[in-house]
Tab-separated table of N, CA and C in Angstrom:
chain	number	residue	atom	x	y	z
A	1	MET	N	0.880	-1.571	0.103
A	1	MET	CA	0.034	0.071	0.126
A	1	MET	C	0.888	1.300	-0.067
A	2	ALA	N	0.328	2.660	-0.794
A	2	ALA	CA	1.279	3.910	-0.663
A	2	ALA	C	1.232	4.479	0.175
A	3	ASP	N	2.193	4.797	1.195
A	3	ASP	CA	2.273	5.906	2.126
A	3	ASP	C	1.380	7.093	1.225
A	4	LEU	N	0.753	7.671	1.725
A	4	LEU	CA	-0.390	8.879	1.205
A	4	LEU	C	0.535	10.105	2.538
A	5	ASN	N	0.985	11.027	1.473
A	5	ASN	CA	1.808	12.165	2.411
A	5	ASN	C	1.101	13.053	3.091
A	6	ILE	N	-0.159	12.831	3.779
A	6	ILE	CA	-0.751	13.888	4.026
A	6	ILE	C	-0.784	14.528	5.957
A	7	ARG	N	-0.941	15.500	5.628
A	7	ARG	CA	-1.232	16.294	7.507
A	7	ARG	C	-2.154	17.127	7.646
A	8	ASN	N	-1.884	17.786	8.955
A	8	ASN	CA	-3.282	18.324	9.731
A	8	ASN	C	-2.214	19.935	8.994
A	9	CYS	N	-3.250	21.068	9.145
A	9	CYS	CA	-2.499	22.345	8.901
A	9	CYS	C	-2.379	22.752	10.414
A	10	VAL	N	-1.075	23.300	11.061
A	10	VAL	CA	-0.754	23.387	12.174
A	10	VAL	C	-1.514	24.790	12.546
A	11	ARG	N	-2.276	25.440	11.499
A	11	ARG	CA	-3.252	27.037	11.840
A	11	ARG	C	-4.503	26.621	12.142
A	12	CYS	N	-5.339	25.684	10.736
A	12	CYS	CA	-6.610	25.630	11.199
A	12	CYS	C	-6.873	24.185	10.879
A	13	LYS	N	-6.060	23.207	11.074
A	13	LYS	CA	-6.198	21.919	11.610
A	13	LYS	C	-6.880	21.018	10.110
A	14	LYS	N	-7.116	21.896	9.175
A	14	LYS	CA	-7.885	20.629	8.015
A	14	LYS	C	-6.238	20.047	7.073
A	15	ILE	N	-7.015	19.223	6.747
A	15	ILE	CA	-6.328	17.996	6.489
A	15	ILE	C	-5.193	18.318	5.164
A	16	PHE	N	-4.578	17.960	4.572
A	16	PHE	CA	-3.958	19.111	2.958
A	16	PHE	C	-2.704	18.060	3.129
A	17	MET	N	-2.780	18.186	2.022
A	17	MET	CA	-1.676	17.496	1.043
A	17	MET	C	-0.475	18.540	0.611
A	18	PRO	N	0.820	18.661	1.556
A	18	PRO	CA	1.816	18.930	1.708
A	18	PRO	C	2.784	19.098	0.166
A	19	VAL	N	2.648	19.989	-0.048
A	19	VAL	CA	3.902	19.990	-1.354
A	19	VAL	C	5.355	20.275	-0.613
A	20	GLY	N	6.147	19.597	-0.607
A	20	GLY	CA	7.675	19.682	0.100
A	20	GLY	C	7.405	19.847	1.323
A	21	LYS	N	7.841	20.487	2.064
A	21	LYS	CA	7.722	20.169	4.044
A	21	LYS	C	6.908	21.908	4.122
A	22	GLU	N	5.826	21.750	3.211
A	22	GLU	CA	4.804	22.568	3.832
A	22	GLU	C	4.473	22.236	5.391
A	23	LYS	N	3.796	23.249	6.236
A	23	LYS	CA	2.879	22.606	7.288
A	23	LYS	C	1.693	23.879	7.320
A	24	ILE	N	1.407	24.520	6.488
A	24	ILE	CA	0.003	25.291	6.270
A	24	ILE	C	-0.543	24.472	5.292
A	25	CYS	N	-1.987	24.744	5.149
A	25	CYS	CA	-2.567	23.975	3.901
A	25	CYS	C	-2.657	25.410	2.994
A	26	PRO	N	-2.795	24.990	1.727
A	26	PRO	CA	-2.800	26.058	0.725
A	26	PRO	C	-3.594	27.417	0.797
A	27	ASP	N	-5.431	27.314	1.605
A	27	ASP	CA	-6.756	28.269	1.780
A	27	ASP	C	-5.301	28.965	2.990
A	28	CYS	N	-4.175	28.490	3.653
A	28	CYS	CA	-3.935	29.542	5.357
A	28	CYS	C	-2.971	29.350	4.357
A	29	ARG	N	-1.858	29.246	3.143
A	29	ARG	CA	-1.251	30.060	2.700
A	29	ARG	C	-1.079	30.992	2.021
A	30	ALA	N	-3.057	31.412	0.779
A	30	ALA	CA	-3.103	31.755	0.383
A	30	ALA	C	-3.837	33.558	1.408
A	31	GLU	N	-3.784	33.104	2.600
A	31	GLU	CA	-4.627	34.315	3.365
A	31	GLU	C	-3.229	34.828	3.586
A	32	ASP	N	-1.872	33.883	4.239
A	32	ASP	CA	-0.601	34.527	4.127
A	32	ASP	C	-0.103	35.615	3.257
A	33	LEU	N	-0.329	35.049	2.083
A	33	LEU	CA	-0.380	35.290	0.547
A	33	LEU	C	-1.037	37.093	0.335
A	34	ALA	N	-1.773	37.820	0.710
A	34	ALA	CA	-2.698	38.550	0.912
A	34	ALA	C	-2.586	39.076	1.623
A	35	LEU	N	-1.662	39.304	3.418
A	35	LEU	CA	-1.319	39.598	4.618
A	35	LEU	C	-0.107	39.926	4.174
A	36	GLU	N	0.483	39.569	3.453
A	36	GLU	CA	2.286	39.957	2.894
A	36	GLU	C	1.534	41.183	1.989
A	37	GLU	N	1.100	41.171	0.739
A	37	GLU	CA	0.535	41.908	0.516
A	37	GLU	C	0.242	43.195	1.042
A	38	ARG	N	-0.634	43.021	1.566
A	38	ARG	CA	-0.865	43.916	1.996
A	38	ARG	C	0.230	45.246	3.103
A	39	VAL	N	0.715	44.348	3.364
A	39	VAL	CA	1.714	44.741	4.776
A	39	VAL	C	3.030	45.358	3.052
A	40	LYS	N	3.365	44.949	2.589
A	40	LYS	CA	3.910	45.774	1.001
A	40	LYS	C	3.796	47.092	0.907
A	41	ALA	N	2.471	46.906	0.297
A	41	ALA	CA	1.557	47.747	-0.492
A	41	ALA	C	1.370	49.172	0.907
A	42	TYR	N	1.477	48.651	2.039
A	42	TYR	CA	1.506	49.466	2.948
A	42	TYR	C	2.582	50.564	3.259
A	43	VAL	N	3.375	49.762	3.240
A	43	VAL	CA	5.079	50.018	2.999
A	43	VAL	C	5.693	50.749	2.236
A	44	ARG	N	5.176	50.740	0.532
A	44	ARG	CA	5.381	51.345	-0.162
A	44	ARG	C	4.550	52.658	-0.124
A	45	ASP	N	3.176	52.781	0.006
A	45	ASP	CA	2.327	53.692	-0.217
A	45	ASP	C	3.082	54.245	1.280
A	46	HIS	N	3.716	54.166	2.244
A	46	HIS	CA	3.828	55.744	3.048
A	46	HIS	C	5.285	54.993	3.729
A	47	PRO	N	5.845	55.995	2.595
A	47	PRO	CA	7.275	55.965	3.400
A	47	PRO	C	7.487	56.359	4.206
A	48	ARG	N	9.180	55.549	4.913
A	48	ARG	CA	9.285	56.534	6.454
A	48	ARG	C	8.746	55.980	7.285
A	49	ILE	N	7.556	55.230	7.453
A	49	ILE	CA	6.458	55.132	8.541
A	49	ILE	C	7.471	53.919	9.846
A	50	THR	N	6.781	53.973	11.047
A	50	THR	CA	7.969	52.667	11.583
A	50	THR	C	7.069	51.575	11.797
A	51	VAL	N	7.774	50.614	12.230
A	51	VAL	CA	7.007	49.401	12.535
A	51	VAL	C	5.475	49.435	13.477
A	52	ASN	N	5.661	50.052	14.051
A	52	ASN	CA	4.485	50.780	14.533
A	52	ASN	C	3.355	51.021	14.296
A	53	GLU	N	3.471	51.675	13.153
A	53	GLU	CA	2.779	52.623	12.395
A	53	GLU	C	2.268	51.411	11.392
A	54	LEU	N	2.921	51.034	10.858
A	54	LEU	CA	2.559	49.936	10.037
A	54	LEU	C	1.836	48.741	10.201
A	55	ILE	N	1.991	48.362	11.840
A	55	ILE	CA	0.929	47.478	12.512
A	55	ILE	C	0.188	48.333	12.863
A	56	GLU	N	-0.449	49.610	13.166
A	56	GLU	CA	-1.454	49.685	13.000
A	56	GLU	C	-2.359	49.931	12.175
A	57	GLY	N	-1.242	50.929	10.699
A	57	GLY	CA	-2.520	50.973	9.986
A	57	GLY	C	-2.502	50.068	8.852
A	58	SER	N	-1.871	48.870	9.093
A	58	SER	CA	-2.185	47.856	7.513
A	58	SER	C	-3.488	46.845	7.971
A	59	GLY	N	-3.427	47.456	9.652
A	59	GLY	CA	-4.285	45.871	10.315
A	59	GLY	C	-3.515	44.414	10.231
A	60	VAL	N	-3.207	44.669	10.264
A	60	VAL	CA	-2.150	43.388	9.808
A	60	VAL	C	-1.715	42.918	11.737
A	61	PRO	N	-1.501	41.444	12.243
A	61	PRO	CA	-1.258	41.045	13.148
A	61	PRO	C	0.063	41.334	12.897
A	62	SER	N	0.414	42.187	14.312
A	62	SER	CA	1.798	42.290	14.852
A	62	SER	C	2.787	41.478	14.562
A	63	LYS	N	2.486	40.149	15.194
A	63	LYS	CA	3.348	38.383	14.711
A	63	LYS	C	3.753	38.529	13.573
A	64	PHE	N	2.682	38.498	11.987
A	64	PHE	CA	3.098	38.274	11.497
A	64	PHE	C	4.055	39.516	10.674
A	65	VAL	N	3.453	40.602	11.095
A	65	VAL	CA	4.470	41.491	11.002
A	65	VAL	C	6.336	41.004	10.703
A	66	TRP	N	6.423	41.219	12.356
A	66	TRP	CA	7.608	40.735	13.096
A	66	TRP	C	8.189	40.008	12.242
A	67	ARG	N	7.296	38.542	12.010
A	67	ARG	CA	8.112	37.434	11.264
A	67	ARG	C	8.706	37.950	9.344
A	68	MET	N	7.989	39.125	8.900
A	68	MET	CA	8.232	39.109	7.758
A	68	MET	C	9.453	40.190	8.034
A	69	ILE	N	9.849	40.949	8.853
A	69	ILE	CA	11.097	41.166	9.041
A	69	ILE	C	12.343	40.799	9.298
A	70	GLN	N	11.539	39.787	10.495
A	70	GLN	CA	12.731	39.175	11.185
A	70	GLN	C	13.402	37.988	9.466
A	71	GLN	N	12.630	37.718	8.328
A	71	GLN	CA	13.086	37.013	7.231
A	71	GLN	C	13.861	37.904	5.999
A	72	GLY	N	13.389	39.117	6.655
A	72	GLY	CA	14.535	40.430	5.911
A	72	GLY	C	13.849	40.937	4.429
A	73	LEU	N	12.413	40.651	4.175
A	73	LEU	CA	11.397	41.053	3.598
A	73	LEU	C	11.580	42.490	3.501
A	74	PHE	N	12.349	43.308	4.621
A	74	PHE	CA	12.355	44.806	4.180
A	74	PHE	C	13.637	45.597	4.623
A	75	GLU	N	14.545	44.577	3.863
A	75	GLU	CA	16.234	45.299	4.169
A	75	GLU	C	15.773	46.568	2.944
A	76	ASN	N	15.653	46.350	1.924
A	76	ASN	CA	15.893	47.671	0.555
A	76	ASN	C	14.729	48.719	1.209
A	77	SER	N	14.029	48.175	1.606
A	77	SER	CA	12.944	49.591	2.034
A	77	SER	C	13.155	51.210	2.894
A	78	THR	N	11.885	51.901	3.297
A	78	THR	CA	11.924	52.773	3.928
A	78	THR	C	11.965	52.889	5.086
A	79	LEU	N	11.171	51.330	5.431
A	79	LEU	CA	10.970	51.329	6.844
A	79	LEU	C	11.686	51.556	8.090
A	80	LYS	N	11.144	52.072	9.233
A	80	LYS	CA	12.494	52.419	10.297
A	80	LYS	C	12.383	52.060	11.354
A	81	ASP	N	12.919	51.419	12.198
A	81	ASP	CA	13.499	51.198	13.505
A	81	ASP	C	12.924	49.708	12.976
A	82	ALA	N	13.010	48.798	12.182
A	82	ALA	CA	12.635	47.695	11.969
A	82	ALA	C	13.461	46.650	12.899
A	83	LYS	N	13.793	46.909	13.626
A	83	LYS	CA	14.666	46.418	14.755
A	83	LYS	C	14.016	45.250	15.554
A	84	TYR	N	14.750	44.133	16.495
A	84	TYR	CA	14.049	43.194	16.875
A	84	TYR	C	15.331	43.227	17.916
A	85	PRO	N	15.182	42.130	19.496
A	85	PRO	CA	16.141	41.486	20.193
A	85	PRO	C	16.566	40.460	19.328
A	86	CYS	N	17.538	40.453	19.891
A	86	CYS	CA	18.387	38.773	19.291
A	86	CYS	C	18.290	37.662	20.147
A	87	GLY	N	17.669	36.714	19.380
A	87	GLY	CA	17.298	35.388	20.363
A	87	GLY	C	17.640	35.076	21.438
A	88	ARG	N	19.257	35.337	21.180
A	88	ARG	CA	20.043	34.761	22.091
A	88	ARG	C	21.071	35.389	23.683
A	89	CYS	N	21.534	37.175	22.696
A	89	CYS	CA	21.486	38.099	24.007
A	89	CYS	C	20.787	39.159	23.853
A	90	GLY	N	20.647	39.863	23.227
A	90	GLY	CA	19.008	40.995	23.354
A	90	GLY	C	19.408	41.770	22.555
A	91	THR	N	20.651	42.268	21.616
A	91	THR	CA	21.223	43.062	20.764
A	91	THR	C	19.901	43.389	19.880
A	92	LEU	N	19.934	44.885	19.778
A	92	LEU	CA	19.098	44.516	18.658
A	92	LEU	C	19.364	44.404	17.210
A	93	ILE	N	18.864	43.552	16.395
A	93	ILE	CA	19.091	43.140	14.919
A	93	ILE	C	17.909	43.970	13.596
A	94	THR	N	18.381	43.321	12.822
A	94	THR	CA	17.326	43.634	11.090
A	94	THR	C	16.727	42.145	10.850
A	95	ARG	N	17.905	40.881	10.739
A	95	ARG	CA	17.624	40.295	9.892
A	95	ARG	C	17.487	38.468	11.278
A	96	GLY	N	16.983	37.472	11.000
A	96	GLY	CA	17.532	36.395	11.276
A	96	GLY	C	16.804	36.661	12.556
A	97	ALA	N	17.587	35.196	13.676
A	97	ALA	CA	17.105	35.253	15.192
A	97	ALA	C	18.105	35.743	15.914
A	98	TYR	N	19.590	35.983	15.479
A	98	TYR	CA	20.765	36.008	16.214
A	98	TYR	C	21.254	37.115	15.537
A	99	CYS	N	22.032	37.516	16.203
A	99	CYS	CA	22.760	38.539	15.843
A	99	CYS	C	24.183	38.238	15.353
A	100	SER	N	24.929	38.579	14.398
A	100	SER	CA	26.204	38.286	13.594
A	100	SER	C	27.440	37.617	14.994
A	101	GLU	N	27.478	37.743	15.814
A	101	GLU	CA	28.420	37.554	17.211
A	101	GLU	C	27.835	36.255	17.630
A	102	CYS	N	26.621	36.165	17.915
A	102	CYS	CA	26.025	35.282	18.485
A	102	CYS	C	26.008	33.505	17.665
A	103	GLU	N	25.532	34.193	16.379
A	103	GLU	CA	25.452	33.163	15.404
A	103	GLU	C	26.816	32.474	15.240
A	104	GLY	N	27.713	33.131	15.372
A	104	GLY	CA	29.054	32.862	15.103
A	104	GLY	C	29.460	31.479	15.995
A	105	LYS	N	29.137	32.089	17.323
A	105	LYS	CA	28.986	31.342	19.139
A	105	LYS	C	28.163	30.134	18.852
A	106	LEU	N	27.152	30.346	17.641
A	106	LEU	CA	26.380	29.032	17.583
A	106	LEU	C	26.800	28.383	16.662
A	107	LYS	N	27.403	28.597	15.553
A	107	LYS	CA	28.132	27.526	14.878
A	107	LYS	C	28.897	26.846	15.033
A	108	GLU	N	30.127	27.693	16.015
A	108	GLU	CA	31.124	27.027	16.226
A	108	GLU	C	31.101	26.147	17.335
A	109	ASN	N	30.120	26.169	18.186
A	109	ASN	CA	29.139	25.095	19.575
A	109	ASN	C	28.920	24.300	18.355
A	110	ALA	N	27.947	24.517	17.321
A	110	ALA	CA	27.629	23.542	16.896
A	110	ALA	C	28.770	22.687	15.973
A	111	GLN	N	29.396	22.752	15.791
A	111	GLN	CA	30.996	22.347	14.892
A	111	GLN	C	31.386	21.643	15.873
A	112	LYS	N	31.406	22.236	17.492
A	112	LYS	CA	32.070	21.479	18.391
A	112	LYS	C	31.769	20.213	18.528
A	113	PHE	N	30.763	20.507	18.650
A	113	PHE	CA	30.012	19.159	18.979
A	113	PHE	C	29.801	18.192	17.939
A	114	ALA	N	29.919	18.208	16.478
A	114	ALA	CA	29.936	17.332	15.484
A	114	ALA	C	31.133	16.803	15.669
A	115	ASN	N	32.003	17.386	15.810
A	115	ASN	CA	33.420	16.948	15.643
A	115	ASN	C	33.801	15.836	17.070
A	116	ALA	N	33.245	16.209	18.121
A	116	ALA	CA	32.803	14.714	19.203
A	116	ALA	C	32.384	14.180	19.044
A	117	LEU	N	31.263	14.007	17.788
A	117	LEU	CA	30.321	12.935	17.765
A	117	LEU	C	31.262	12.431	16.537
A	118	ASN	N	31.986	12.943	15.883
A	118	ASN	CA	32.512	12.509	14.637
A	118	ASN	C	34.498	11.276	15.247
A	119	SER	N	34.708	12.215	16.873
A	119	SER	CA	36.207	11.392	17.171
A	119	SER	C	35.222	10.283	17.542
A	120	LYS	N	34.342	10.193	18.431
A	120	LYS	CA	33.524	9.040	19.243
A	120	LYS	C	33.253	7.876	18.571
A	121	LYS	N	32.588	8.676	16.894
A	121	LYS	CA	32.645	7.092	15.790
A	121	LYS	C	33.532	6.879	15.425
A	122	ARG	N	34.537	7.254	14.746
A	122	ARG	CA	35.753	6.891	14.732
A	122	ARG	C	36.978	5.741	15.476
A	123	ALA	N	36.843	6.701	17.187
A	123	ALA	CA	37.270	5.579	17.943
A	123	ALA	C	36.709	4.285	18.197
A	124	ALA	N	35.125	4.717	18.042
A	124	ALA	CA	34.531	2.875	18.270
A	124	ALA	C	34.559	2.346	17.016
A	125	GLU	N	34.600	2.658	15.613
A	125	GLU	CA	35.318	1.951	14.840
A	125	GLU	C	36.805	1.302	14.103
A	126	LYS	N	37.099	2.572	15.242
A	126	LYS	CA	38.931	1.571	15.795
A	126	LYS	C	39.413	0.659	15.968
A	127	LYS	N	38.157	0.337	17.034
A	127	LYS	CA	37.996	-0.716	18.867
A	127	LYS	C	37.647	-1.339	17.643
A	128	SER	N	36.665	-1.788	16.824
A	128	SER	CA	36.012	-2.206	16.350
A	128	SER	C	36.739	-2.991	15.254
A	129	SER	N	37.390	-2.067	14.152
A	129	SER	CA	38.091	-2.794	13.998
A	129	SER	C	39.617	-3.659	13.933
A	130	ALA	N	40.029	-3.448	15.060
A	130	ALA	CA	41.091	-3.260	16.156
A	130	ALA	C	41.221	-5.092	16.491
A	131	LYS	N	38.954	-4.986	17.136
A	131	LYS	CA	38.852	-6.880	17.097
A	131	LYS	C	39.071	-7.871	16.339
A	132	THR	N	38.236	-7.279	14.801
A	132	THR	CA	38.476	-8.323	13.812
A	132	THR	C	40.360	-8.439	13.154
A	133	PHE	N	41.032	-7.367	13.462
A	133	PHE	CA	42.304	-7.852	13.102
A	133	PHE	C	42.853	-8.690	13.894
A	134	SER	N	42.482	-8.451	15.324
A	134	SER	CA	43.513	-8.709	16.099
A	134	SER	C	43.481	-11.307	16.433
A	135	ASP	N	41.227	-11.119	15.658
A	135	ASP	CA	41.026	-12.085	15.766
A	135	ASP	C	41.429	-12.996	14.681
A	136	SER	N	41.370	-12.155	13.459
A	136	SER	CA	41.741	-12.734	12.455
A	136	SER	C	43.436	-13.322	12.409
A	137	MET	N	44.103	-12.665	13.175
A	137	MET	CA	45.455	-12.894	13.178
A	137	MET	C	45.653	-13.958	13.949
A	138	TYR	N	44.497	-14.555	15.399
A	138	TYR	CA	44.711	-15.920	16.553
A	138	TYR	C	44.202	-17.114	14.843
A	139	GLU	N	42.770	-16.756	14.063
A	139	GLU	CA	42.159	-17.377	13.253
A	139	GLU	C	43.880	-18.161	12.203
A	140	ASN	N	44.874	-16.904	11.705
A	140	ASN	CA	45.869	-17.143	10.744
A	140	ASN	C	46.816	-18.453	11.534
A	141	ILE	N	47.287	-17.966	12.412
A	141	ILE	CA	47.666	-18.711	13.299
A	141	ILE	C	47.381	-19.475	13.429
A	142	ASN	N	46.120	-20.719	14.119
A	142	ASN	CA	45.859	-21.617	14.746
A	142	ASN	C	45.847	-22.608	12.847
A	143	SER	N	45.640	-21.315	12.132
A	143	SER	CA	45.440	-22.765	10.286
A	143	SER	C	47.255	-22.685	10.438
A	144	SER	N	47.483	-21.883	11.120
A	144	SER	CA	49.322	-22.533	10.311
A	144	SER	C	49.639	-23.726	11.100
A	145	ARG	N	49.240	-23.723	12.544
A	145	ARG	CA	49.943	-24.530	13.824
A	145	ARG	C	48.955	-26.163	13.454
A	146	ASN	N	47.641	-26.000	12.209
A	146	ASN	CA	46.968	-27.635	11.883
A	146	ASN	C	47.164	-27.882	10.796
A	147	ARG	N	48.262	-27.412	10.168
A	147	ARG	CA	48.895	-27.706	8.790
A	147	ARG	C	49.587	-29.389	9.012
């Protein structure tokens, strides 16, 4: 029996067949696209506005606007004060979840963790292959004695 790729939309809970790794259904995605267009049009029509003015004027939920800012959708716009705190240290940033310093530290820690896992794996493989090599040595000695 073929595996059906179906999910519940994380927003409205309707069942849908995702394309790729989508988490929301086509209806909710269409709503998101409409909200995005509304926000972009508002920024285009009201240059040099602040984030709070954008949220109030567009009528789009603040969480949605901040997510758009975090995704870097306004980097080249005239939107003022589009800064929010780094998820690790609180420094004000304009894109992503972390400032460049914290991002570097997180990458460094992830690399250290990956290296530690790889060295443990290599040690286990080395230990496993050493046993196999010594076992084969004993077998060779025993077979030469039996001749």
